[in-house]
Amino acid sequence: MALQDRAAGLRRATRATMLEKPCCDPVEDAGDVAVRGEVPRVALVGNPNVGKSTLFNALTGARQHVGNWPGKTVHVARGTWRPEPTAYTDGLTLIDLPGTYSLVPRSPDEELTRDLLVDHGLDGRPEVVVVTVDAANLARNLYFLSQVLDTGVPVVVALTMVDVARARGLKVSAESLADALGTPVVAVLPHQGQGLDDLAEAVCAMLADPRPPRPADLGSALEEETAALTSLVAVGLGERYAPRWLALALLCGEPVPTVPEGLREQAREAGRRLLPADPESAAPESAAPDSTATDSPDRPADLGELPEDDPETLVAEARYAWAHRVLAAAVDRRAADRPTLTDRVDRVLTSRWLGIPVFLAVMWGVFTATTTLAVPLQDGLQALLDGPVNRAATAVLEAVHAPGWLSGLVLNGLVGGVGQLLTFVPLMAIMFVLLALLEDSGYMARAAFVVDRVMRLIGLPGRAFLPLIVGFGCNVPALAGTRILAHRGHRLLVGMLIPYVTCSARLTVYVLLASVFFGSRAGTAVFAMYVLSILLVIGIGRLLRRVLFRDLADEPLVLELPPYRRPTARVVGMQSWQKLNAFLRTAGGVIVATVAAVWLLSAIPLGGGQGGFGKVPLEHSVFGGTARTIAPAFEPAGFGDWHSSASLITGFVAKEAVVSTMAQTYEVQQPGDNHHAGSLGTALRSTFERTSHGHTVPAVLAFMVFLLAYTPCMATLAAQRAEIGTRLTMLGTGIQLAVAWLLAVTVYQIGALLW
Amino acid sequence: MRLRDCAPGDRLTLRRLRVRAGERLRLLELGFVPGALLHVIARGATGGLLVGLGDARVALDGATAGALLVEPDVAR
């Protein structure tokens, strides 16, 4: 009871803040002339991926705004719909509510959709709802519609995907559907703009003469109990909730705040009356499956105690039975019962023998594209910056007689930083386009299905494979790739694991060190780094799951597979551009600022007499001083020397810069080919021999391990911040540094005993 | 018989769902209700099952497919 009161209190509080701030409605903020309350509200609801948002965009055009619903952290798009000709000269406020499969919410988004339909105490409730119904998947969409009909809010059905259904041999008639439902039905093709005027007419007619919809007929037994419960709840709670919805919710045992216990008990009793009275008749049937279920290794043993039937199942059954009756009346499916092209393709692409090879081939393609395909583009951008941009900047700086420090800052700091950022742009663009292609074509869902079992070993869904694989090329697009994961917890976990995937920039350093120190066994040493990287992902993943993501449930795979389709250039282009734009905005500043900061530190002399600003040798700059200060921390790992720590500091900014920093610290030429290190190799050998007191091999291995496990680069941090937030990024960085240091020390200390 | 033990091409009627409450509702909402007609489209590479449920196609992992009890659909 106390809990319920608290919930009610919270609700009241939320409502109060909403009333205080009527300005929250952004549509009116935007200078709409309408007085609040006079513009009718129309909500769009429906299953995910049925063209709901496309319809919203087609109806509102540019007159829309995405923002949090007042008092909630749920993103809702609202816009002004100006249908013509109409009595509503100020247009209608159209609310695009989050897509959902049912009115039993599983997330705050779905909760908002339900509350706006059933809770009469909420502000901003729609006068009419437009339910988008997918003609190509009618049964499931009608199931959801049947729940919306229970809320009593006037309904207009927008029938989408009629063309897709027709291509599959399903002829869906809007007229027969309207007759069967007793609700206006308008077929729409939002992409082509078809049916929008008819939809406007139906909605305006409904607004002018609002009629509660005819609820779905759930069969005599269920209807009788529902009617009795409806009249019971209508007495005290009818003001607050839609009565029929509440009756059915209570019958199914859903938690609804402020409902007295007495009513709940009556609902439970009604539920018991509906279940088959004779338990013995069900017993022999359930005996055999019981024995098989308990000896099944991948199911908990308590399943034998689950009820065979419950009111929830009965209601779902009744809703689907109704949906099939409606279907039979409205759909001609004579041509539809042959296997579709999608089915035939799936038989190959998900099969036992070809599923994994096809998946690996696709992943290889993504990997290749994000690595090799990006290189010429990156080189082109780099050449543009080094050549024309640099020359132009130099010319401008000379023309204004800029002092030496300013030229240095602009040319090395700013242009260098922007250059660093721009090298990621082709990578990210390719990654986003591939993501959109895989999603839009329908293959992504299949890939998740194919490798589901493999990824489950580390407690992640099948889709997590893609970002992790891409990480071997570059961590930055890999982080962007975490967006394919539907569950936020999974996104955060994978986002924290990606830095441990060894990227190709780290490979260049491994190759240099391994060829200097390990000679013919260089390949083995580099391979060991890849094995260690995979072990780290698995190990840290299991650890984080146990410590940080304990509530991350091991959900079974129940995944609806969309039909394969040709991705449209418009959708792919738009999605990719939006994501690239967001990346540049969130990550751009951080990357440029860090590169400029490192340049500044290396240009400022430490103490006097070492040369002026920008002319100081690295050893005597603030940067060199910092490297010397942190060097002792690496003594237990066998590489406590400022040359090593300096390269690790630049490695924090970008692993590509590690080798060049090493060369700079020794004031030698950076080797053109990392396999032949030349004078840098000689210098490195003498340093590591000195710092490790002769245990060179374990010290170098420790250095490589540290390089593998600590923060990959500034761009990764920036991308991480964009995907998983500042707090987790900082926590992740701390864990990386700790893990890297501990591993390096362990490798060196144990290694020193052996070599 | 369990859905997991069925072969591609089999046409079946769903009889019972032997799954936990939260999971059960999700399956019910997707249309896995007693009496629903299913057909097996393909068996996945790692033990899952791809089934047709009306006009929808749903991928299930092996464990879930093992918890759905079915009967051969003789009418079709």
PDB file of N, CA and C in Angstrom, chain A residues 102 104 106 136-137 140 143 168 170 285 289-290 296 298-299 303-304 306-308 310 312-313 316-317 320 333 343 346-347 350-352 356 449-450 452-453 456 556-561, chain B residues 2 4 11 16-34 39 41-50 55-64 67 69:
ATOM      1  N   SER A 102       3.433  -3.907 -27.438  1.00  0.00           N
ATOM      2  CA  SER A 102       2.256  -4.133 -26.606  1.00  0.00           C
ATOM      3  C   SER A 102       2.091  -2.985 -25.629  1.00  0.00           C
ATOM      4  N   VAL A 104       1.849  -3.541 -22.501  1.00  0.00           N
ATOM      5  CA  VAL A 104       2.486  -3.929 -21.248  1.00  0.00           C
ATOM      6  C   VAL A 104       3.940  -3.482 -21.370  1.00  0.00           C
ATOM      7  N   ARG A 106       7.881  -2.394 -21.207  1.00  0.00           N
ATOM      8  CA  ARG A 106       9.131  -2.999 -20.758  1.00  0.00           C
ATOM      9  C   ARG A 106      10.219  -1.940 -20.594  1.00  0.00           C
ATOM     10  N   ALA A 136       1.737  -6.242 -44.061  1.00  0.00           N
ATOM     11  CA  ALA A 136       2.507  -7.438 -44.347  1.00  0.00           C
ATOM     12  C   ALA A 136       2.684  -8.315 -43.106  1.00  0.00           C
ATOM     13  N   ASN A 137       2.241  -7.839 -41.981  1.00  0.00           N
ATOM     14  CA  ASN A 137       2.377  -8.602 -40.735  1.00  0.00           C
ATOM     15  C   ASN A 137       1.158  -8.317 -39.861  1.00  0.00           C
ATOM     16  N   ARG A 140       0.161  -9.748 -35.882  1.00  0.00           N
ATOM     17  CA  ARG A 140       0.828  -9.177 -34.725  1.00  0.00           C
ATOM     18  C   ARG A 140       0.438  -7.712 -34.532  1.00  0.00           C
ATOM     19  N   TYR A 143      -2.927  -7.535 -32.936  1.00  0.00           N
ATOM     20  CA  TYR A 143      -2.835  -7.839 -31.501  1.00  0.00           C
ATOM     21  C   TYR A 143      -2.644  -6.538 -30.727  1.00  0.00           C
ATOM     22  N   ARG A 168       4.159  -9.864 -51.654  1.00  0.00           N
ATOM     23  CA  ARG A 168       4.214 -11.211 -51.089  1.00  0.00           C
ATOM     24  C   ARG A 168       2.936 -11.999 -51.349  1.00  0.00           C
ATOM     25  N   LEU A 170      -0.196 -10.980 -50.672  1.00  0.00           N
ATOM     26  CA  LEU A 170      -1.282 -10.724 -49.728  1.00  0.00           C
ATOM     27  C   LEU A 170      -2.084  -9.521 -50.222  1.00  0.00           C
ATOM     28  N   GLU A 285      -1.060 -35.158 -19.775  1.00  0.00           N
ATOM     29  CA  GLU A 285      -0.457 -34.492 -20.935  1.00  0.00           C
ATOM     30  C   GLU A 285       0.888 -33.862 -20.584  1.00  0.00           C
ATOM     31  N   PRO A 289       6.361 -34.094 -21.143  1.00  0.00           N
ATOM     32  CA  PRO A 289       7.254 -32.951 -21.342  1.00  0.00           C
ATOM     33  C   PRO A 289       8.018 -32.580 -20.078  1.00  0.00           C
ATOM     34  N   ASP A 290       7.389 -32.819 -18.908  1.00  0.00           N
ATOM     35  CA  ASP A 290       8.053 -32.509 -17.653  1.00  0.00           C
ATOM     36  C   ASP A 290       9.398 -33.207 -17.552  1.00  0.00           C
ATOM     37  N   SER A 296      16.826 -31.375 -19.568  1.00  0.00           N
ATOM     38  CA  SER A 296      17.443 -30.493 -20.550  1.00  0.00           C
ATOM     39  C   SER A 296      18.484 -29.615 -19.840  1.00  0.00           C
ATOM     40  N   ASP A 298      20.035 -26.815 -20.603  1.00  0.00           N
ATOM     41  CA  ASP A 298      20.070 -25.367 -20.693  1.00  0.00           C
ATOM     42  C   ASP A 298      18.806 -24.686 -20.176  1.00  0.00           C
ATOM     43  N   ARG A 299      18.050 -25.376 -19.359  1.00  0.00           N
ATOM     44  CA  ARG A 299      16.846 -24.804 -18.768  1.00  0.00           C
ATOM     45  C   ARG A 299      16.882 -25.000 -17.270  1.00  0.00           C
ATOM     46  N   LEU A 303      11.159 -25.245 -14.033  1.00  0.00           N
ATOM     47  CA  LEU A 303      10.142 -25.048 -15.067  1.00  0.00           C
ATOM     48  C   LEU A 303       8.955 -25.974 -14.896  1.00  0.00           C
ATOM     49  N   GLY A 304       9.193 -27.127 -14.300  1.00  0.00           N
ATOM     50  CA  GLY A 304       8.107 -28.070 -14.113  1.00  0.00           C
ATOM     51  C   GLY A 304       6.978 -27.491 -13.288  1.00  0.00           C
ATOM     52  N   LEU A 306       5.855 -24.386 -13.428  1.00  0.00           N
ATOM     53  CA  LEU A 306       5.144 -23.290 -14.077  1.00  0.00           C
ATOM     54  C   LEU A 306       3.726 -23.714 -14.438  1.00  0.00           C
ATOM     55  N   PRO A 307       2.784 -22.784 -14.305  1.00  0.00           N
ATOM     56  CA  PRO A 307       1.421 -23.130 -14.703  1.00  0.00           C
ATOM     57  C   PRO A 307       1.363 -23.368 -16.212  1.00  0.00           C
ATOM     58  N   GLU A 308       0.552 -24.345 -16.593  1.00  0.00           N
ATOM     59  CA  GLU A 308       0.421 -24.633 -18.019  1.00  0.00           C
ATOM     60  C   GLU A 308      -0.348 -23.528 -18.720  1.00  0.00           C
ATOM     61  N   ASP A 310      -2.396 -19.594 -17.899  1.00  0.00           N
ATOM     62  CA  ASP A 310      -2.726 -18.541 -16.948  1.00  0.00           C
ATOM     63  C   ASP A 310      -3.591 -17.527 -17.680  1.00  0.00           C
ATOM     64  N   GLU A 312      -3.126 -14.565 -18.462  1.00  0.00           N
ATOM     65  CA  GLU A 312      -2.347 -13.812 -19.442  1.00  0.00           C
ATOM     66  C   GLU A 312      -2.325 -14.540 -20.794  1.00  0.00           C
ATOM     67  N   THR A 313      -2.065 -15.860 -20.725  1.00  0.00           N
ATOM     68  CA  THR A 313      -2.033 -16.650 -21.953  1.00  0.00           C
ATOM     69  C   THR A 313      -3.405 -16.681 -22.610  1.00  0.00           C
ATOM     70  N   ALA A 316      -4.025 -13.382 -24.359  1.00  0.00           N
ATOM     71  CA  ALA A 316      -3.221 -13.286 -25.585  1.00  0.00           C
ATOM     72  C   ALA A 316      -3.808 -14.179 -26.672  1.00  0.00           C
ATOM     73  N   GLU A 317      -4.197 -15.394 -26.270  1.00  0.00           N
ATOM     74  CA  GLU A 317      -4.814 -16.336 -27.218  1.00  0.00           C
ATOM     75  C   GLU A 317      -6.073 -15.735 -27.834  1.00  0.00           C
ATOM     76  N   TYR A 320      -5.318 -12.974 -30.308  1.00  0.00           N
ATOM     77  CA  TYR A 320      -4.866 -13.493 -31.595  1.00  0.00           C
ATOM     78  C   TYR A 320      -6.011 -14.187 -32.348  1.00  0.00           C
ATOM     79  N   ARG A 333      -5.353 -14.231 -49.161  1.00  0.00           N
ATOM     80  CA  ARG A 333      -3.984 -14.712 -49.105  1.00  0.00           C
ATOM     81  C   ARG A 333      -3.787 -15.959 -49.964  1.00  0.00           C
ATOM     82  N   ASP A 343      12.635 -16.505 -47.428  1.00  0.00           N
ATOM     83  CA  ASP A 343      12.765 -17.835 -46.816  1.00  0.00           C
ATOM     84  C   ASP A 343      13.825 -18.655 -47.521  1.00  0.00           C
ATOM     85  N   ASP A 346      17.175 -17.372 -46.642  1.00  0.00           N
ATOM     86  CA  ASP A 346      17.506 -17.697 -45.252  1.00  0.00           C
ATOM     87  C   ASP A 346      17.927 -19.143 -45.086  1.00  0.00           C
ATOM     88  N   ARG A 347      17.316 -20.032 -45.873  1.00  0.00           N
ATOM     89  CA  ARG A 347      17.686 -21.432 -45.761  1.00  0.00           C
ATOM     90  C   ARG A 347      19.173 -21.600 -46.036  1.00  0.00           C
ATOM     91  N   THR A 350      21.487 -18.853 -43.166  1.00  0.00           N
ATOM     92  CA  THR A 350      21.540 -19.162 -41.742  1.00  0.00           C
ATOM     93  C   THR A 350      21.795 -20.644 -41.506  1.00  0.00           C
ATOM     94  N   SER A 351      22.069 -21.392 -42.564  1.00  0.00           N
ATOM     95  CA  SER A 351      22.129 -22.846 -42.422  1.00  0.00           C
ATOM     96  C   SER A 351      23.345 -23.288 -41.627  1.00  0.00           C
ATOM     97  N   ARG A 352      23.288 -24.540 -41.230  1.00  0.00           N
ATOM     98  CA  ARG A 352      24.331 -25.117 -40.396  1.00  0.00           C
ATOM     99  C   ARG A 352      25.705 -25.008 -41.072  1.00  0.00           C
ATOM    100  N   ILE A 356      27.903 -19.805 -40.686  1.00  0.00           N
ATOM    101  CA  ILE A 356      29.124 -19.239 -40.104  1.00  0.00           C
ATOM    102  C   ILE A 356      30.068 -18.723 -41.197  1.00  0.00           C
ATOM    103  N   PHE A 449      21.563 -13.927 -35.182  1.00  0.00           N
ATOM    104  CA  PHE A 449      21.028 -15.276 -34.980  1.00  0.00           C
ATOM    105  C   PHE A 449      22.134 -16.321 -35.148  1.00  0.00           C
ATOM    106  N   VAL A 450      22.964 -16.152 -36.180  1.00  0.00           N
ATOM    107  CA  VAL A 450      23.989 -17.149 -36.495  1.00  0.00           C
ATOM    108  C   VAL A 450      25.017 -17.288 -35.378  1.00  0.00           C
ATOM    109  N   ASP A 452      24.764 -16.143 -32.226  1.00  0.00           N
ATOM    110  CA  ASP A 452      24.203 -15.918 -30.898  1.00  0.00           C
ATOM    111  C   ASP A 452      24.863 -16.793 -29.839  1.00  0.00           C
ATOM    112  N   ARG A 453      24.964 -18.075 -30.154  1.00  0.00           N
ATOM    113  CA  ARG A 453      25.476 -19.040 -29.190  1.00  0.00           C
ATOM    114  C   ARG A 453      26.938 -18.759 -28.837  1.00  0.00           C
ATOM    115  N   ARG A 456      27.261 -15.752 -26.609  1.00  0.00           N
ATOM    116  CA  ARG A 456      26.664 -16.006 -25.310  1.00  0.00           C
ATOM    117  C   ARG A 456      27.698 -16.520 -24.307  1.00  0.00           C
ATOM    118  N   PRO A 556      16.922 -14.709 -23.579  1.00  0.00           N
ATOM    119  CA  PRO A 556      16.900 -15.667 -24.678  1.00  0.00           C
ATOM    120  C   PRO A 556      16.748 -14.928 -26.005  1.00  0.00           C
ATOM    121  N   LEU A 557      17.154 -15.587 -27.066  1.00  0.00           N
ATOM    122  CA  LEU A 557      17.028 -14.954 -28.379  1.00  0.00           C
ATOM    123  C   LEU A 557      15.635 -15.224 -28.936  1.00  0.00           C
ATOM    124  N   VAL A 558      14.849 -14.189 -29.015  1.00  0.00           N
ATOM    125  CA  VAL A 558      13.563 -14.252 -29.705  1.00  0.00           C
ATOM    126  C   VAL A 558      13.541 -13.012 -30.581  1.00  0.00           C
ATOM    127  N   LEU A 559      13.866 -13.197 -31.842  1.00  0.00           N
ATOM    128  CA  LEU A 559      14.150 -12.045 -32.684  1.00  0.00           C
ATOM    129  C   LEU A 559      13.332 -12.109 -33.948  1.00  0.00           C
ATOM    130  N   GLU A 560      12.549 -11.072 -34.192  1.00  0.00           N
ATOM    131  CA  GLU A 560      11.809 -11.060 -35.430  1.00  0.00           C
ATOM    132  C   GLU A 560      12.746 -10.676 -36.566  1.00  0.00           C
ATOM    133  N   LEU A 561      12.722 -11.452 -37.648  1.00  0.00           N
ATOM    134  CA  LEU A 561      13.603 -11.166 -38.770  1.00  0.00           C
ATOM    135  C   LEU A 561      12.819 -10.429 -39.848  1.00  0.00           C
TER     136      LEU A 561
ATOM    137  N   ARG B   2       8.984 -31.366 -28.848  1.00  0.00           N
ATOM    138  CA  ARG B   2       9.520 -30.019 -28.692  1.00  0.00           C
ATOM    139  C   ARG B   2       9.836 -29.416 -30.067  1.00  0.00           C
ATOM    140  N   ARG B   4      12.236 -27.719 -30.882  1.00  0.00           N
ATOM    141  CA  ARG B   4      13.661 -27.872 -31.180  1.00  0.00           C
ATOM    142  C   ARG B   4      13.935 -29.135 -32.002  1.00  0.00           C
ATOM    143  N   ARG B  11       5.331 -28.592 -40.534  1.00  0.00           N
ATOM    144  CA  ARG B  11       4.245 -27.665 -40.214  1.00  0.00           C
ATOM    145  C   ARG B  11       3.622 -28.115 -38.906  1.00  0.00           C
ATOM    146  N   ARG B  16       1.939 -25.749 -26.076  1.00  0.00           N
ATOM    147  CA  ARG B  16       2.229 -25.136 -24.772  1.00  0.00           C
ATOM    148  C   ARG B  16       3.541 -24.379 -24.788  1.00  0.00           C
ATOM    149  N   LEU B  17       3.634 -23.380 -23.895  1.00  0.00           N
ATOM    150  CA  LEU B  17       4.884 -22.635 -23.718  1.00  0.00           C
ATOM    151  C   LEU B  17       5.395 -22.931 -22.326  1.00  0.00           C
ATOM    152  N   ARG B  18       6.532 -23.570 -22.233  1.00  0.00           N
ATOM    153  CA  ARG B  18       7.085 -23.874 -20.915  1.00  0.00           C
ATOM    154  C   ARG B  18       8.246 -22.940 -20.621  1.00  0.00           C
ATOM    155  N   VAL B  19       7.929 -21.654 -20.488  1.00  0.00           N
ATOM    156  CA  VAL B  19       8.974 -20.652 -20.260  1.00  0.00           C
ATOM    157  C   VAL B  19       8.605 -19.759 -19.084  1.00  0.00           C
ATOM    158  N   ARG B  20       9.596 -19.071 -18.573  1.00  0.00           N
ATOM    159  CA  ARG B  20       9.408 -18.179 -17.423  1.00  0.00           C
ATOM    160  C   ARG B  20       8.440 -17.040 -17.760  1.00  0.00           C
ATOM    161  N   ALA B  21       7.858 -16.440 -16.709  1.00  0.00           N
ATOM    162  CA  ALA B  21       6.753 -15.500 -16.904  1.00  0.00           C
ATOM    163  C   ALA B  21       7.102 -14.334 -17.837  1.00  0.00           C
ATOM    164  N   GLY B  22       8.199 -13.637 -17.605  1.00  0.00           N
ATOM    165  CA  GLY B  22       8.523 -12.455 -18.408  1.00  0.00           C
ATOM    166  C   GLY B  22       8.743 -12.821 -19.869  1.00  0.00           C
ATOM    167  N   GLU B  23       9.444 -13.919 -20.039  1.00  0.00           N
ATOM    168  CA  GLU B  23       9.758 -14.414 -21.368  1.00  0.00           C
ATOM    169  C   GLU B  23       8.489 -14.875 -22.090  1.00  0.00           C
ATOM    170  N   ARG B  24       7.599 -15.463 -21.298  1.00  0.00           N
ATOM    171  CA  ARG B  24       6.362 -16.006 -21.832  1.00  0.00           C
ATOM    172  C   ARG B  24       5.521 -14.914 -22.481  1.00  0.00           C
ATOM    173  N   LEU B  25       5.429 -13.762 -21.786  1.00  0.00           N
ATOM    174  CA  LEU B  25       4.604 -12.678 -22.309  1.00  0.00           C
ATOM    175  C   LEU B  25       5.171 -12.177 -23.641  1.00  0.00           C
ATOM    176  N   ARG B  26       6.506 -12.111 -23.717  1.00  0.00           N
ATOM    177  CA  ARG B  26       7.120 -11.630 -24.946  1.00  0.00           C
ATOM    178  C   ARG B  26       6.785 -12.567 -26.109  1.00  0.00           C
ATOM    179  N   LEU B  27       6.827 -13.860 -25.846  1.00  0.00           N
ATOM    180  CA  LEU B  27       6.491 -14.839 -26.890  1.00  0.00           C
ATOM    181  C   LEU B  27       5.018 -14.741 -27.271  1.00  0.00           C
ATOM    182  N   LEU B  28       4.166 -14.586 -26.248  1.00  0.00           N
ATOM    183  CA  LEU B  28       2.723 -14.479 -26.506  1.00  0.00           C
ATOM    184  C   LEU B  28       2.440 -13.269 -27.387  1.00  0.00           C
ATOM    185  N   GLU B  29       3.082 -12.145 -27.054  1.00  0.00           N
ATOM    186  CA  GLU B  29       2.842 -10.918 -27.813  1.00  0.00           C
ATOM    187  C   GLU B  29       3.255 -11.057 -29.275  1.00  0.00           C
ATOM    188  N   LEU B  30       4.333 -11.823 -29.497  1.00  0.00           N
ATOM    189  CA  LEU B  30       4.779 -12.018 -30.871  1.00  0.00           C
ATOM    190  C   LEU B  30       3.857 -12.965 -31.636  1.00  0.00           C
ATOM    191  N   GLY B  31       2.979 -13.644 -30.916  1.00  0.00           N
ATOM    192  CA  GLY B  31       2.040 -14.533 -31.586  1.00  0.00           C
ATOM    193  C   GLY B  31       2.253 -15.997 -31.269  1.00  0.00           C
ATOM    194  N   PHE B  32       3.184 -16.303 -30.378  1.00  0.00           N
ATOM    195  CA  PHE B  32       3.374 -17.697 -29.965  1.00  0.00           C
ATOM    196  C   PHE B  32       2.318 -18.048 -28.916  1.00  0.00           C
ATOM    197  N   VAL B  33       1.065 -18.145 -29.375  1.00  0.00           N
ATOM    198  CA  VAL B  33      -0.022 -18.485 -28.463  1.00  0.00           C
ATOM    199  C   VAL B  33      -0.428 -19.924 -28.747  1.00  0.00           C
ATOM    200  N   PRO B  34      -0.971 -20.626 -27.740  1.00  0.00           N
ATOM    201  CA  PRO B  34      -1.422 -21.988 -27.993  1.00  0.00           C
ATOM    202  C   PRO B  34      -2.381 -22.015 -29.181  1.00  0.00           C
ATOM    203  N   HIS B  39       5.711 -22.946 -38.974  1.00  0.00           N
ATOM    204  CA  HIS B  39       6.473 -23.847 -39.823  1.00  0.00           C
ATOM    205  C   HIS B  39       7.958 -23.556 -39.690  1.00  0.00           C
ATOM    206  N   ILE B  41      11.537 -23.049 -40.865  1.00  0.00           N
ATOM    207  CA  ILE B  41      12.152 -22.626 -42.119  1.00  0.00           C
ATOM    208  C   ILE B  41      13.581 -23.120 -42.213  1.00  0.00           C
ATOM    209  N   ALA B  42      14.338 -22.951 -41.157  1.00  0.00           N
ATOM    210  CA  ALA B  42      15.734 -23.381 -41.206  1.00  0.00           C
ATOM    211  C   ALA B  42      16.235 -23.629 -39.799  1.00  0.00           C
ATOM    212  N   ARG B  43      17.269 -24.444 -39.735  1.00  0.00           N
ATOM    213  CA  ARG B  43      17.935 -24.666 -38.463  1.00  0.00           C
ATOM    214  C   ARG B  43      19.214 -23.856 -38.503  1.00  0.00           C
ATOM    215  N   GLY B  44      19.436 -23.041 -37.461  1.00  0.00           N
ATOM    216  CA  GLY B  44      20.590 -22.145 -37.471  1.00  0.00           C
ATOM    217  C   GLY B  44      21.889 -22.873 -37.248  1.00  0.00           C
ATOM    218  N   ALA B  45      22.981 -22.159 -37.510  1.00  0.00           N
ATOM    219  CA  ALA B  45      24.306 -22.774 -37.435  1.00  0.00           C
ATOM    220  C   ALA B  45      24.657 -23.183 -36.012  1.00  0.00           C
ATOM    221  N   THR B  46      24.151 -22.492 -35.030  1.00  0.00           N
ATOM    222  CA  THR B  46      24.561 -22.819 -33.665  1.00  0.00           C
ATOM    223  C   THR B  46      23.381 -23.288 -32.806  1.00  0.00           C
ATOM    224  N   GLY B  47      22.457 -24.012 -33.430  1.00  0.00           N
ATOM    225  CA  GLY B  47      21.427 -24.678 -32.638  1.00  0.00           C
ATOM    226  C   GLY B  47      20.097 -23.958 -32.568  1.00  0.00           C
ATOM    227  N   GLY B  48      20.001 -22.748 -33.089  1.00  0.00           N
ATOM    228  CA  GLY B  48      18.738 -22.034 -33.057  1.00  0.00           C
ATOM    229  C   GLY B  48      17.805 -22.509 -34.162  1.00  0.00           C
ATOM    230  N   LEU B  49      16.628 -21.924 -34.198  1.00  0.00           N
ATOM    231  CA  LEU B  49      15.642 -22.347 -35.175  1.00  0.00           C
ATOM    232  C   LEU B  49      15.000 -21.101 -35.775  1.00  0.00           C
ATOM    233  N   LEU B  50      14.787 -21.137 -37.085  1.00  0.00           N
ATOM    234  CA  LEU B  50      14.110 -20.031 -37.751  1.00  0.00           C
ATOM    235  C   LEU B  50      12.711 -20.514 -38.106  1.00  0.00           C
ATOM    236  N   ASP B  55       2.774 -14.481 -41.172  1.00  0.00           N
ATOM    237  CA  ASP B  55       3.621 -13.815 -42.147  1.00  0.00           C
ATOM    238  C   ASP B  55       4.937 -13.338 -41.541  1.00  0.00           C
ATOM    239  N   ALA B  56       5.105 -13.563 -40.237  1.00  0.00           N
ATOM    240  CA  ALA B  56       6.341 -13.104 -39.592  1.00  0.00           C
ATOM    241  C   ALA B  56       7.368 -14.220 -39.560  1.00  0.00           C
ATOM    242  N   ARG B  57       8.633 -13.850 -39.498  1.00  0.00           N
ATOM    243  CA  ARG B  57       9.731 -14.810 -39.371  1.00  0.00           C
ATOM    244  C   ARG B  57      10.449 -14.518 -38.073  1.00  0.00           C
ATOM    245  N   VAL B  58      10.578 -15.518 -37.214  1.00  0.00           N
ATOM    246  CA  VAL B  58      11.174 -15.294 -35.908  1.00  0.00           C
ATOM    247  C   VAL B  58      12.319 -16.269 -35.686  1.00  0.00           C
ATOM    248  N   ALA B  59      13.451 -15.751 -35.219  1.00  0.00           N
ATOM    249  CA  ALA B  59      14.590 -16.591 -34.857  1.00  0.00           C
ATOM    250  C   ALA B  59      14.522 -16.876 -33.362  1.00  0.00           C
ATOM    251  N   LEU B  60      14.682 -18.163 -33.003  1.00  0.00           N
ATOM    252  CA  LEU B  60      14.657 -18.557 -31.596  1.00  0.00           C
ATOM    253  C   LEU B  60      15.948 -19.279 -31.275  1.00  0.00           C
ATOM    254  N   ASP B  61      16.451 -19.091 -30.050  1.00  0.00           N
ATOM    255  CA  ASP B  61      17.622 -19.870 -29.687  1.00  0.00           C
ATOM    256  C   ASP B  61      17.175 -21.289 -29.311  1.00  0.00           C
ATOM    257  N   GLY B  62      18.143 -22.202 -29.223  1.00  0.00           N
ATOM    258  CA  GLY B  62      17.842 -23.607 -28.982  1.00  0.00           C
ATOM    259  C   GLY B  62      17.043 -23.826 -27.713  1.00  0.00           C
ATOM    260  N   ALA B  63      17.398 -23.102 -26.664  1.00  0.00           N
ATOM    261  CA  ALA B  63      16.722 -23.305 -25.387  1.00  0.00           C
ATOM    262  C   ALA B  63      15.248 -22.933 -25.480  1.00  0.00           C
ATOM    263  N   THR B  64      14.959 -21.798 -26.100  1.00  0.00           N
ATOM    264  CA  THR B  64      13.565 -21.379 -26.237  1.00  0.00           C
ATOM    265  C   THR B  64      12.804 -22.355 -27.136  1.00  0.00           C
ATOM    266  N   ALA B  67      11.610 -25.226 -25.344  1.00  0.00           N
ATOM    267  CA  ALA B  67      10.567 -25.004 -24.345  1.00  0.00           C
ATOM    268  C   ALA B  67       9.192 -24.837 -24.981  1.00  0.00           C
ATOM    269  N   LEU B  69       6.238 -26.559 -26.925  1.00  0.00           N
ATOM    270  CA  LEU B  69       5.756 -27.896 -27.246  1.00  0.00           C
ATOM    271  C   LEU B  69       4.765 -27.807 -28.398  1.00  0.00           C
TER     272      LEU B  69
END
